[in-house]
Amino acid sequence: MWTIIEQIFPYAIVFTIPLLITALGGLFSERSGIVNIGLEGLMIFGAFAGSLTIYYLQGVWANQTLVLWTGLIMAMVAGVLFSLLHAFASINLSANQIISGTAINLIATALTVFLARNITGSGNIRITSGFSPTDIPVLSSIPIIGDLLFTKTYPTTWFILIVLVISGFVLYKTKFGLRLRSCGEYPQAAEAAGVNVRRVRYSGVLISGAFSGLGGALIIVTYAGEFTGSVSGLGFLALASLIFGQWRPLGILAATFFFGFASTIANVSQVIPELAIFPPILLKIFPYIVTLIALVVFSKSSQAPKAAGETFDSGKR
């Protein structure tokens, strides 16, 4: 049993990181009062922009690490640009936020595959190489936790964990975080206190776009290596993690690892003899069954922001 956990754990962390950063993006958006179910689509746009940038630059720039980080930055830019559509529709036009997010999800695959076919001749964009996993000196030698946490790790893993810590600090220890949370709980009171609700909500949605785009690109530069027009439903798993984690950073960390571990079992089952005895189709649907069960169990006790999904008409003209 311990051998199985030791084999799966590093892969589980790799699968968790894109989920984590995307769910954090959803957290900023929903804490501001805007429901963003377009996380899946924003991840796809990020994966497309990141892979396309790396595809062109890997043959031009000698520093491949710089190429990969540039791809991640361009993925964040793409996520921000397309999240503007959701922000404008939800905040300025008071459109239904669920429909707006669904539209982004529908557009994302069709548009990116169309562009990929016209740019590369196929619907896929393959990068030459991504980040390589490494063992952290000294720490990887620590008994038990060294093998679990500090072997076969990517630099992006530690970067995203730093972003998690900063996000928690921003949300709960800064004026911006207080204003963001107040806009998601009681926007009328926030406006009466002098907060520009529209501006804060725009900030929340744009941050969610940047984080979701980054999450999509992380899939490409860590374990996928190729853009195919899909992120295999990870955006929806991130949304489920947001609910499961009760809209709190540490709760989201636990939830995304839970779902990441479930996804890992599905993806590496055929190369681990102990798991190969189970039918592949059963293991493939395992993460989604676990997601449904978790949502059913925890939905009644969910503590969503009270004004999430509600339109807000500012009294300021």
PDB file of C-alpha atoms in Angstrom:
ATOM      1  CA  MET A   1       0.000   0.000   0.000  1.00  0.00           C
ATOM      2  CA  TRP A   2       2.784   2.417   0.938  1.00  0.00           C
ATOM      3  CA  THR A   3       4.523   1.668  -2.363  1.00  0.00           C
ATOM      4  CA  ILE A   4       1.391   2.668  -4.295  1.00  0.00           C
ATOM      5  CA  ILE A   5       1.076   5.941  -2.379  1.00  0.00           C
ATOM      6  CA  GLU A   6       4.777   6.651  -2.898  1.00  0.00           C
ATOM      7  CA  GLN A   7       4.360   6.125  -6.636  1.00  0.00           C
ATOM      8  CA  ILE A   8       1.176   8.157  -7.002  1.00  0.00           C
ATOM      9  CA  PHE A   9       1.908  11.100  -4.689  1.00  0.00           C
ATOM     10  CA  PRO A  10       4.329  13.083  -6.917  1.00  0.00           C
ATOM     11  CA  TYR A  11       1.935  12.720  -9.854  1.00  0.00           C
ATOM     12  CA  ALA A  12      -1.000  13.749  -7.667  1.00  0.00           C
ATOM     13  CA  ILE A  13       0.774  17.010  -6.837  1.00  0.00           C
ATOM     14  CA  VAL A  14       1.375  17.657 -10.544  1.00  0.00           C
ATOM     15  CA  PHE A  15      -2.335  17.149 -11.308  1.00  0.00           C
ATOM     16  CA  THR A  16      -3.331  19.255  -8.303  1.00  0.00           C
ATOM     17  CA  ILE A  17      -1.431  22.434  -9.214  1.00  0.00           C
ATOM     18  CA  PRO A  18      -3.478  23.449 -12.329  1.00  0.00           C
ATOM     19  CA  LEU A  19      -6.658  22.700 -10.367  1.00  0.00           C
ATOM     20  CA  LEU A  20      -5.431  24.769  -7.423  1.00  0.00           C
ATOM     21  CA  ILE A  21      -4.537  27.928  -9.324  1.00  0.00           C
ATOM     22  CA  THR A  22      -7.764  27.775 -11.373  1.00  0.00           C
ATOM     23  CA  ALA A  23      -9.894  27.298  -8.254  1.00  0.00           C
ATOM     24  CA  LEU A  24      -8.087  30.252  -6.646  1.00  0.00           C
ATOM     25  CA  GLY A  25      -9.077  32.315  -9.656  1.00  0.00           C
ATOM     26  CA  GLY A  26     -12.679  31.252  -9.181  1.00  0.00           C
ATOM     27  CA  LEU A  27     -12.359  32.221  -5.525  1.00  0.00           C
ATOM     28  CA  PHE A  28     -11.441  35.819  -6.352  1.00  0.00           C
ATOM     29  CA  SER A  29     -14.289  36.103  -8.838  1.00  0.00           C
ATOM     30  CA  GLU A  30     -16.980  34.613  -6.605  1.00  0.00           C
ATOM     31  CA  ARG A  31     -15.768  36.460  -3.518  1.00  0.00           C
ATOM     32  CA  SER A  32     -16.399  39.654  -5.488  1.00  0.00           C
ATOM     33  CA  GLY A  33     -19.934  38.484  -6.274  1.00  0.00           C
ATOM     34  CA  ILE A  34     -19.477  37.226  -9.856  1.00  0.00           C
ATOM     35  CA  VAL A  35     -20.048  33.522 -10.485  1.00  0.00           C
ATOM     36  CA  ASN A  36     -17.570  32.285 -13.070  1.00  0.00           C
ATOM     37  CA  ILE A  37     -18.369  28.872 -14.496  1.00  0.00           C
ATOM     38  CA  GLY A  38     -16.279  29.799 -17.523  1.00  0.00           C
ATOM     39  CA  LEU A  39     -13.128  28.525 -15.793  1.00  0.00           C
ATOM     40  CA  GLU A  40     -12.941  25.599 -18.205  1.00  0.00           C
ATOM     41  CA  GLY A  41     -13.021  27.890 -21.235  1.00  0.00           C
ATOM     42  CA  LEU A  42     -10.481  30.282 -19.741  1.00  0.00           C
ATOM     43  CA  MET A  43      -8.152  27.342 -19.074  1.00  0.00           C
ATOM     44  CA  ILE A  44      -8.463  26.325 -22.717  1.00  0.00           C
ATOM     45  CA  PHE A  45      -7.647  29.846 -23.910  1.00  0.00           C
ATOM     46  CA  GLY A  46      -4.643  29.893 -21.578  1.00  0.00           C
ATOM     47  CA  ALA A  47      -3.455  26.482 -22.760  1.00  0.00           C
ATOM     48  CA  PHE A  48      -3.769  27.622 -26.385  1.00  0.00           C
ATOM     49  CA  ALA A  49      -1.943  30.934 -25.884  1.00  0.00           C
ATOM     50  CA  GLY A  50       0.784  29.355 -23.764  1.00  0.00           C
ATOM     51  CA  SER A  51       1.439  26.446 -26.128  1.00  0.00           C
ATOM     52  CA  LEU A  52       1.380  28.691 -29.219  1.00  0.00           C
ATOM     53  CA  THR A  53       3.874  31.097 -27.648  1.00  0.00           C
ATOM     54  CA  ILE A  54       6.208  28.263 -26.658  1.00  0.00           C
ATOM     55  CA  TYR A  55       5.750  26.587 -30.058  1.00  0.00           C
ATOM     56  CA  TYR A  56       7.097  29.650 -31.859  1.00  0.00           C
ATOM     57  CA  LEU A  57       9.762  30.700 -29.360  1.00  0.00           C
ATOM     58  CA  GLN A  58      11.404  27.315 -28.712  1.00  0.00           C
ATOM     59  CA  GLY A  59      13.082  27.437 -32.083  1.00  0.00           C
ATOM     60  CA  VAL A  60      14.149  31.060 -31.693  1.00  0.00           C
ATOM     61  CA  TRP A  61      15.306  31.626 -28.106  1.00  0.00           C
ATOM     62  CA  ALA A  62      18.196  29.665 -26.681  1.00  0.00           C
ATOM     63  CA  ASN A  63      17.024  29.931 -23.068  1.00  0.00           C
ATOM     64  CA  GLN A  64      14.251  27.329 -22.933  1.00  0.00           C
ATOM     65  CA  THR A  65      13.339  28.102 -19.327  1.00  0.00           C
ATOM     66  CA  LEU A  66      12.667  31.713 -20.313  1.00  0.00           C
ATOM     67  CA  VAL A  67      10.546  30.455 -23.202  1.00  0.00           C
ATOM     68  CA  LEU A  68       8.368  28.393 -20.847  1.00  0.00           C
ATOM     69  CA  TRP A  69       7.853  31.254 -18.376  1.00  0.00           C
ATOM     70  CA  THR A  70       7.028  33.595 -21.268  1.00  0.00           C
ATOM     71  CA  GLY A  71       4.418  31.093 -22.408  1.00  0.00           C
ATOM     72  CA  LEU A  72       2.891  31.099 -18.921  1.00  0.00           C
ATOM     73  CA  ILE A  73       2.767  34.903 -18.909  1.00  0.00           C
ATOM     74  CA  MET A  74       1.050  34.969 -22.318  1.00  0.00           C
ATOM     75  CA  ALA A  75      -1.452  32.400 -21.038  1.00  0.00           C
ATOM     76  CA  MET A  76      -2.313  34.759 -18.185  1.00  0.00           C
ATOM     77  CA  VAL A  77      -2.724  37.646 -20.626  1.00  0.00           C
ATOM     78  CA  ALA A  78      -5.075  35.550 -22.772  1.00  0.00           C
ATOM     79  CA  GLY A  79      -7.087  34.576 -19.702  1.00  0.00           C
ATOM     80  CA  VAL A  80      -7.431  38.225 -18.691  1.00  0.00           C
ATOM     81  CA  LEU A  81      -8.548  39.296 -22.181  1.00  0.00           C
ATOM     82  CA  PHE A  82     -11.253  36.660 -22.493  1.00  0.00           C
ATOM     83  CA  SER A  83     -12.413  37.118 -18.908  1.00  0.00           C
ATOM     84  CA  LEU A  84     -13.136  40.738 -19.877  1.00  0.00           C
ATOM     85  CA  LEU A  85     -16.029  39.393 -21.950  1.00  0.00           C
ATOM     86  CA  HIS A  86     -17.527  37.731 -18.889  1.00  0.00           C
ATOM     87  CA  ALA A  87     -16.879  40.791 -16.728  1.00  0.00           C
ATOM     88  CA  PHE A  88     -18.481  43.189 -19.224  1.00  0.00           C
ATOM     89  CA  ALA A  89     -21.535  40.987 -19.745  1.00  0.00           C
ATOM     90  CA  SER A  90     -22.038  40.304 -16.019  1.00  0.00           C
ATOM     91  CA  ILE A  91     -21.208  43.729 -14.582  1.00  0.00           C
ATOM     92  CA  ASN A  92     -22.038  46.313 -17.249  1.00  0.00           C
ATOM     93  CA  LEU A  93     -24.874  44.517 -19.023  1.00  0.00           C
ATOM     94  CA  SER A  94     -26.224  42.704 -15.924  1.00  0.00           C
ATOM     95  CA  ALA A  95     -26.408  39.510 -17.992  1.00  0.00           C
ATOM     96  CA  ASN A  96     -27.069  36.131 -16.455  1.00  0.00           C
ATOM     97  CA  GLN A  97     -23.669  35.059 -15.142  1.00  0.00           C
ATOM     98  CA  ILE A  98     -24.271  31.352 -15.724  1.00  0.00           C
ATOM     99  CA  ILE A  99     -25.150  31.920 -19.389  1.00  0.00           C
ATOM    100  CA  SER A 100     -22.156  34.219 -19.864  1.00  0.00           C
ATOM    101  CA  GLY A 101     -19.767  31.651 -18.383  1.00  0.00           C
ATOM    102  CA  THR A 102     -21.332  28.870 -20.449  1.00  0.00           C
ATOM    103  CA  ALA A 103     -20.824  30.948 -23.605  1.00  0.00           C
ATOM    104  CA  ILE A 104     -17.104  31.240 -22.850  1.00  0.00           C
ATOM    105  CA  ASN A 105     -16.866  27.473 -22.401  1.00  0.00           C
ATOM    106  CA  LEU A 106     -18.627  26.876 -25.726  1.00  0.00           C
ATOM    107  CA  ILE A 107     -16.541  29.407 -27.631  1.00  0.00           C
ATOM    108  CA  ALA A 108     -13.186  28.309 -26.205  1.00  0.00           C
ATOM    109  CA  THR A 109     -12.801  24.870 -27.792  1.00  0.00           C
ATOM    110  CA  ALA A 110     -14.269  25.841 -31.164  1.00  0.00           C
ATOM    111  CA  LEU A 111     -12.225  29.032 -31.521  1.00  0.00           C
ATOM    112  CA  THR A 112      -8.898  27.631 -30.317  1.00  0.00           C
ATOM    113  CA  VAL A 113      -9.095  24.466 -32.437  1.00  0.00           C
ATOM    114  CA  PHE A 114     -10.059  26.569 -35.465  1.00  0.00           C
ATOM    115  CA  LEU A 115      -7.087  28.854 -34.906  1.00  0.00           C
ATOM    116  CA  ALA A 116      -4.742  25.936 -34.236  1.00  0.00           C
ATOM    117  CA  ARG A 117      -5.753  24.255 -37.499  1.00  0.00           C
ATOM    118  CA  ASN A 118      -5.118  27.442 -39.464  1.00  0.00           C
ATOM    119  CA  ILE A 119      -1.806  28.163 -37.734  1.00  0.00           C
ATOM    120  CA  THR A 120      -0.209  24.720 -37.470  1.00  0.00           C
ATOM    121  CA  GLY A 121      -2.202  22.668 -39.971  1.00  0.00           C
ATOM    122  CA  SER A 122      -3.836  20.533 -37.274  1.00  0.00           C
ATOM    123  CA  GLY A 123      -6.003  21.060 -34.229  1.00  0.00           C
ATOM    124  CA  ASN A 124      -3.057  20.321 -31.947  1.00  0.00           C
ATOM    125  CA  ILE A 125      -0.010  22.342 -30.891  1.00  0.00           C
ATOM    126  CA  ARG A 126       2.906  20.269 -29.625  1.00  0.00           C
ATOM    127  CA  ILE A 127       5.751  21.867 -27.676  1.00  0.00           C
ATOM    128  CA  THR A 128       9.299  20.495 -27.894  1.00  0.00           C
ATOM    129  CA  SER A 129       9.835  20.266 -24.145  1.00  0.00           C
ATOM    130  CA  GLY A 130       8.335  21.480 -20.897  1.00  0.00           C
ATOM    131  CA  PHE A 131       9.597  21.798 -17.355  1.00  0.00           C
ATOM    132  CA  SER A 132      11.559  18.811 -16.078  1.00  0.00           C
ATOM    133  CA  PRO A 133      10.873  17.340 -12.619  1.00  0.00           C
ATOM    134  CA  THR A 134      13.776  17.479 -10.187  1.00  0.00           C
ATOM    135  CA  ASP A 135      14.562  16.318  -6.676  1.00  0.00           C
ATOM    136  CA  ILE A 136      15.171  19.090  -4.153  1.00  0.00           C
ATOM    137  CA  PRO A 137      18.627  18.633  -2.584  1.00  0.00           C
ATOM    138  CA  VAL A 138      18.692  17.668   1.111  1.00  0.00           C
ATOM    139  CA  LEU A 139      14.901  17.875   1.505  1.00  0.00           C
ATOM    140  CA  SER A 140      14.328  14.918  -0.804  1.00  0.00           C
ATOM    141  CA  SER A 141      16.470  12.814   1.555  1.00  0.00           C
ATOM    142  CA  ILE A 142      14.133  13.306   4.531  1.00  0.00           C
ATOM    143  CA  PRO A 143      12.489   9.979   5.444  1.00  0.00           C
ATOM    144  CA  ILE A 144       8.891   9.550   4.272  1.00  0.00           C
ATOM    145  CA  ILE A 145       8.012  13.205   3.426  1.00  0.00           C
ATOM    146  CA  GLY A 146      11.112  13.563   1.253  1.00  0.00           C
ATOM    147  CA  ASP A 147       9.861  10.912  -1.162  1.00  0.00           C
ATOM    148  CA  LEU A 148       6.321  12.301  -1.077  1.00  0.00           C
ATOM    149  CA  LEU A 149       6.851  16.057  -1.325  1.00  0.00           C
ATOM    150  CA  PHE A 150      10.345  16.833  -2.543  1.00  0.00           C
ATOM    151  CA  THR A 151      11.033  14.319  -5.294  1.00  0.00           C
ATOM    152  CA  LYS A 152      10.051  14.790  -8.952  1.00  0.00           C
ATOM    153  CA  THR A 153       8.819  18.325  -8.279  1.00  0.00           C
ATOM    154  CA  TYR A 154       8.396  21.129 -10.799  1.00  0.00           C
ATOM    155  CA  PRO A 155       9.398  24.783 -10.198  1.00  0.00           C
ATOM    156  CA  THR A 156       5.824  25.747 -11.051  1.00  0.00           C
ATOM    157  CA  THR A 157       4.570  23.744  -8.057  1.00  0.00           C
ATOM    158  CA  TRP A 158       6.405  25.934  -5.590  1.00  0.00           C
ATOM    159  CA  PHE A 159       5.487  29.075  -7.510  1.00  0.00           C
ATOM    160  CA  ILE A 160       1.769  28.252  -7.268  1.00  0.00           C
ATOM    161  CA  LEU A 161       2.053  27.424  -3.561  1.00  0.00           C
ATOM    162  CA  ILE A 162       3.601  30.873  -3.028  1.00  0.00           C
ATOM    163  CA  VAL A 163       0.677  32.371  -4.983  1.00  0.00           C
ATOM    164  CA  LEU A 164      -1.684  30.476  -2.640  1.00  0.00           C
ATOM    165  CA  VAL A 165      -0.062  32.025   0.436  1.00  0.00           C
ATOM    166  CA  ILE A 166      -0.118  35.509  -1.114  1.00  0.00           C
ATOM    167  CA  SER A 167      -3.768  35.067  -2.134  1.00  0.00           C
ATOM    168  CA  GLY A 168      -4.762  34.151   1.415  1.00  0.00           C
ATOM    169  CA  PHE A 169      -2.905  37.186   2.751  1.00  0.00           C
ATOM    170  CA  VAL A 170      -4.493  39.511   0.170  1.00  0.00           C
ATOM    171  CA  LEU A 171      -8.007  38.227   0.830  1.00  0.00           C
ATOM    172  CA  TYR A 172      -7.902  38.422   4.625  1.00  0.00           C
ATOM    173  CA  LYS A 173      -5.203  40.926   5.556  1.00  0.00           C
ATOM    174  CA  THR A 174      -5.482  43.781   3.051  1.00  0.00           C
ATOM    175  CA  LYS A 175      -7.970  46.555   2.263  1.00  0.00           C
ATOM    176  CA  PHE A 176      -8.441  45.170  -1.227  1.00  0.00           C
ATOM    177  CA  GLY A 177      -9.371  41.761   0.168  1.00  0.00           C
ATOM    178  CA  LEU A 178     -11.856  43.292   2.592  1.00  0.00           C
ATOM    179  CA  ARG A 179     -13.476  45.298  -0.202  1.00  0.00           C
ATOM    180  CA  LEU A 180     -13.569  42.266  -2.470  1.00  0.00           C
ATOM    181  CA  ARG A 181     -15.293  40.119   0.158  1.00  0.00           C
ATOM    182  CA  SER A 182     -17.716  42.903   1.070  1.00  0.00           C
ATOM    183  CA  CYS A 183     -18.767  43.219  -2.588  1.00  0.00           C
ATOM    184  CA  GLY A 184     -19.577  39.513  -2.608  1.00  0.00           C
ATOM    185  CA  GLU A 185     -21.526  39.610   0.642  1.00  0.00           C
ATOM    186  CA  TYR A 186     -23.382  42.936   0.671  1.00  0.00           C
ATOM    187  CA  PRO A 187     -22.503  45.214  -2.274  1.00  0.00           C
ATOM    188  CA  GLN A 188     -25.028  47.875  -1.227  1.00  0.00           C
ATOM    189  CA  ALA A 189     -23.239  48.361   2.086  1.00  0.00           C
ATOM    190  CA  ALA A 190     -19.876  48.354   0.325  1.00  0.00           C
ATOM    191  CA  GLU A 191     -21.019  51.099  -2.030  1.00  0.00           C
ATOM    192  CA  ALA A 192     -22.414  53.121   0.876  1.00  0.00           C
ATOM    193  CA  ALA A 193     -18.952  52.894   2.471  1.00  0.00           C
ATOM    194  CA  GLY A 194     -17.398  54.408  -0.647  1.00  0.00           C
ATOM    195  CA  VAL A 195     -16.257  51.220  -2.427  1.00  0.00           C
ATOM    196  CA  ASN A 196     -16.465  51.196  -6.218  1.00  0.00           C
ATOM    197  CA  VAL A 197     -18.262  47.845  -6.513  1.00  0.00           C
ATOM    198  CA  ARG A 198     -17.943  47.602 -10.286  1.00  0.00           C
ATOM    199  CA  ARG A 199     -14.197  48.208 -10.210  1.00  0.00           C
ATOM    200  CA  VAL A 200     -13.667  45.647  -7.462  1.00  0.00           C
ATOM    201  CA  ARG A 201     -15.769  43.058  -9.280  1.00  0.00           C
ATOM    202  CA  TYR A 202     -13.836  43.677 -12.485  1.00  0.00           C
ATOM    203  CA  SER A 203     -10.633  43.078 -10.530  1.00  0.00           C
ATOM    204  CA  GLY A 204     -11.959  39.788  -9.179  1.00  0.00           C
ATOM    205  CA  VAL A 205     -13.007  38.505 -12.611  1.00  0.00           C
ATOM    206  CA  LEU A 206      -9.742  39.567 -14.274  1.00  0.00           C
ATOM    207  CA  ILE A 207      -7.713  37.831 -11.557  1.00  0.00           C
ATOM    208  CA  SER A 208      -9.773  34.700 -12.143  1.00  0.00           C
ATOM    209  CA  GLY A 209      -9.006  34.978 -15.859  1.00  0.00           C
ATOM    210  CA  ALA A 210      -5.267  35.314 -15.251  1.00  0.00           C
ATOM    211  CA  PHE A 211      -5.177  32.380 -12.825  1.00  0.00           C
ATOM    212  CA  SER A 212      -7.340  30.149 -15.043  1.00  0.00           C
ATOM    213  CA  GLY A 213      -5.224  30.900 -18.107  1.00  0.00           C
ATOM    214  CA  LEU A 214      -2.134  30.064 -16.072  1.00  0.00           C
ATOM    215  CA  GLY A 215      -3.755  26.807 -14.939  1.00  0.00           C
ATOM    216  CA  GLY A 216      -4.424  25.794 -18.533  1.00  0.00           C
ATOM    217  CA  ALA A 217      -0.833  26.493 -19.584  1.00  0.00           C
ATOM    218  CA  LEU A 218       0.550  24.573 -16.591  1.00  0.00           C
ATOM    219  CA  ILE A 219      -1.070  21.440 -17.967  1.00  0.00           C
ATOM    220  CA  ILE A 220       0.906  21.858 -21.185  1.00  0.00           C
ATOM    221  CA  VAL A 221       4.322  22.607 -19.654  1.00  0.00           C
ATOM    222  CA  THR A 222       4.224  19.894 -16.978  1.00  0.00           C
ATOM    223  CA  TYR A 223       2.551  16.670 -18.072  1.00  0.00           C
ATOM    224  CA  ALA A 224       0.590  17.093 -21.316  1.00  0.00           C
ATOM    225  CA  GLY A 225       3.109  18.625 -23.711  1.00  0.00           C
ATOM    226  CA  GLU A 226       0.455  19.234 -26.345  1.00  0.00           C
ATOM    227  CA  PHE A 227      -2.602  21.443 -26.811  1.00  0.00           C
ATOM    228  CA  THR A 228      -5.586  19.435 -28.050  1.00  0.00           C
ATOM    229  CA  GLY A 229      -8.463  21.889 -27.594  1.00  0.00           C
ATOM    230  CA  SER A 230      -9.500  20.449 -24.235  1.00  0.00           C
ATOM    231  CA  VAL A 231      -8.424  20.392 -20.588  1.00  0.00           C
ATOM    232  CA  SER A 232     -10.452  17.247 -19.834  1.00  0.00           C
ATOM    233  CA  GLY A 233     -12.987  18.953 -17.607  1.00  0.00           C
ATOM    234  CA  LEU A 234     -10.432  20.261 -15.104  1.00  0.00           C
ATOM    235  CA  GLY A 235     -12.129  23.654 -15.102  1.00  0.00           C
ATOM    236  CA  PHE A 236     -15.308  22.054 -13.788  1.00  0.00           C
ATOM    237  CA  LEU A 237     -13.306  20.078 -11.235  1.00  0.00           C
ATOM    238  CA  ALA A 238     -11.762  23.388 -10.119  1.00  0.00           C
ATOM    239  CA  LEU A 239     -15.247  24.827  -9.735  1.00  0.00           C
ATOM    240  CA  ALA A 240     -16.265  21.790  -7.680  1.00  0.00           C
ATOM    241  CA  SER A 241     -13.121  22.239  -5.565  1.00  0.00           C
ATOM    242  CA  LEU A 242     -14.126  25.830  -4.909  1.00  0.00           C
ATOM    243  CA  ILE A 243     -17.486  24.678  -3.551  1.00  0.00           C
ATOM    244  CA  PHE A 244     -16.007  21.692  -1.727  1.00  0.00           C
ATOM    245  CA  GLY A 245     -13.371  23.984  -0.169  1.00  0.00           C
ATOM    246  CA  GLN A 246     -16.035  26.380   1.133  1.00  0.00           C
ATOM    247  CA  TRP A 247     -14.586  29.392  -0.724  1.00  0.00           C
ATOM    248  CA  ARG A 248     -11.475  29.449   1.487  1.00  0.00           C
ATOM    249  CA  PRO A 249      -7.846  29.149   0.295  1.00  0.00           C
ATOM    250  CA  LEU A 250      -6.836  26.276   2.601  1.00  0.00           C
ATOM    251  CA  GLY A 251     -10.106  24.486   1.988  1.00  0.00           C
ATOM    252  CA  ILE A 252      -9.497  24.796  -1.744  1.00  0.00           C
ATOM    253  CA  LEU A 253      -5.972  23.417  -1.320  1.00  0.00           C
ATOM    254  CA  ALA A 254      -7.364  20.326   0.430  1.00  0.00           C
ATOM    255  CA  ALA A 255     -10.187  19.915  -2.086  1.00  0.00           C
ATOM    256  CA  THR A 256      -7.963  20.257  -5.147  1.00  0.00           C
ATOM    257  CA  PHE A 257      -5.492  17.733  -3.758  1.00  0.00           C
ATOM    258  CA  PHE A 258      -8.370  15.354  -3.110  1.00  0.00           C
ATOM    259  CA  PHE A 259      -9.592  15.667  -6.703  1.00  0.00           C
ATOM    260  CA  GLY A 260      -6.027  15.728  -8.023  1.00  0.00           C
ATOM    261  CA  PHE A 261      -5.328  12.436  -6.272  1.00  0.00           C
ATOM    262  CA  ALA A 262      -8.506  10.944  -7.738  1.00  0.00           C
ATOM    263  CA  SER A 263      -7.504  12.138 -11.241  1.00  0.00           C
ATOM    264  CA  THR A 264      -4.036  10.666 -10.782  1.00  0.00           C
ATOM    265  CA  ILE A 265      -5.450   7.248  -9.979  1.00  0.00           C
ATOM    266  CA  ALA A 266      -7.404   7.403 -13.236  1.00  0.00           C
ATOM    267  CA  ASN A 267      -4.425   8.501 -15.335  1.00  0.00           C
ATOM    268  CA  VAL A 268      -1.623   6.285 -13.999  1.00  0.00           C
ATOM    269  CA  SER A 269      -3.642   3.171 -13.192  1.00  0.00           C
ATOM    270  CA  GLN A 270      -2.369   1.178 -16.167  1.00  0.00           C
ATOM    271  CA  VAL A 271       1.314   1.610 -15.273  1.00  0.00           C
ATOM    272  CA  ILE A 272       0.888   0.557 -11.633  1.00  0.00           C
ATOM    273  CA  PRO A 273       0.352  -3.219 -11.408  1.00  0.00           C
ATOM    274  CA  GLU A 274      -1.711  -3.024  -8.216  1.00  0.00           C
ATOM    275  CA  LEU A 275      -4.254  -0.744  -9.951  1.00  0.00           C
ATOM    276  CA  ALA A 276      -4.214  -2.461 -13.334  1.00  0.00           C
ATOM    277  CA  ILE A 277      -6.601  -5.131 -12.017  1.00  0.00           C
ATOM    278  CA  PHE A 278      -9.481  -2.618 -12.048  1.00  0.00           C
ATOM    279  CA  PRO A 279     -11.395  -1.975 -15.296  1.00  0.00           C
ATOM    280  CA  PRO A 280      -9.900   1.144 -16.998  1.00  0.00           C
ATOM    281  CA  ILE A 281     -13.313   2.697 -17.631  1.00  0.00           C
ATOM    282  CA  LEU A 282     -14.143   2.496 -13.916  1.00  0.00           C
ATOM    283  CA  LEU A 283     -10.952   4.345 -12.978  1.00  0.00           C
ATOM    284  CA  LYS A 284     -11.495   6.943 -15.710  1.00  0.00           C
ATOM    285  CA  ILE A 285     -14.884   7.960 -14.337  1.00  0.00           C
ATOM    286  CA  PHE A 286     -13.696   7.701 -10.722  1.00  0.00           C
ATOM    287  CA  PRO A 287     -12.760  11.429 -10.297  1.00  0.00           C
ATOM    288  CA  TYR A 288     -16.138  12.572 -11.594  1.00  0.00           C
ATOM    289  CA  ILE A 289     -18.101  10.147  -9.414  1.00  0.00           C
ATOM    290  CA  VAL A 290     -16.107  11.361  -6.412  1.00  0.00           C
ATOM    291  CA  THR A 291     -16.879  14.959  -7.429  1.00  0.00           C
ATOM    292  CA  LEU A 292     -20.627  14.323  -7.589  1.00  0.00           C
ATOM    293  CA  ILE A 293     -20.645  12.556  -4.232  1.00  0.00           C
ATOM    294  CA  ALA A 294     -18.634  15.363  -2.610  1.00  0.00           C
ATOM    295  CA  LEU A 295     -20.968  18.037  -3.985  1.00  0.00           C
ATOM    296  CA  VAL A 296     -24.051  16.172  -2.766  1.00  0.00           C
ATOM    297  CA  VAL A 297     -22.576  15.719   0.711  1.00  0.00           C
ATOM    298  CA  PHE A 298     -21.268  19.253   1.173  1.00  0.00           C
ATOM    299  CA  SER A 299     -23.761  21.346  -0.807  1.00  0.00           C
ATOM    300  CA  LYS A 300     -26.143  21.760   2.134  1.00  0.00           C
ATOM    301  CA  SER A 301     -23.408  23.185   4.349  1.00  0.00           C
ATOM    302  CA  SER A 302     -21.856  25.396   1.671  1.00  0.00           C
ATOM    303  CA  GLN A 303     -21.026  28.960   2.677  1.00  0.00           C
ATOM    304  CA  ALA A 304     -21.057  30.739  -0.653  1.00  0.00           C
ATOM    305  CA  PRO A 305     -20.799  34.546  -0.763  1.00  0.00           C
ATOM    306  CA  LYS A 306     -24.335  35.819  -0.234  1.00  0.00           C
ATOM    307  CA  ALA A 307     -24.388  38.125  -3.262  1.00  0.00           C
ATOM    308  CA  ALA A 308     -22.627  35.722  -5.653  1.00  0.00           C
ATOM    309  CA  GLY A 309     -24.531  35.561  -8.934  1.00  0.00           C
ATOM    310  CA  GLU A 310     -26.669  38.612  -8.180  1.00  0.00           C
ATOM    311  CA  THR A 311     -26.606  41.629 -10.460  1.00  0.00           C
ATOM    312  CA  PHE A 312     -25.818  44.981  -8.894  1.00  0.00           C
ATOM    313  CA  ASP A 313     -27.055  48.330 -10.153  1.00  0.00           C
ATOM    314  CA  SER A 314     -24.860  51.060  -8.759  1.00  0.00           C
ATOM    315  CA  GLY A 315     -26.537  54.154  -7.434  1.00  0.00           C
ATOM    316  CA  LYS A 316     -23.647  56.207  -8.788  1.00  0.00           C
ATOM    317  CA  ARG A 317     -24.198  57.536 -12.272  1.00  0.00           C
TER     318      ARG A 317
END
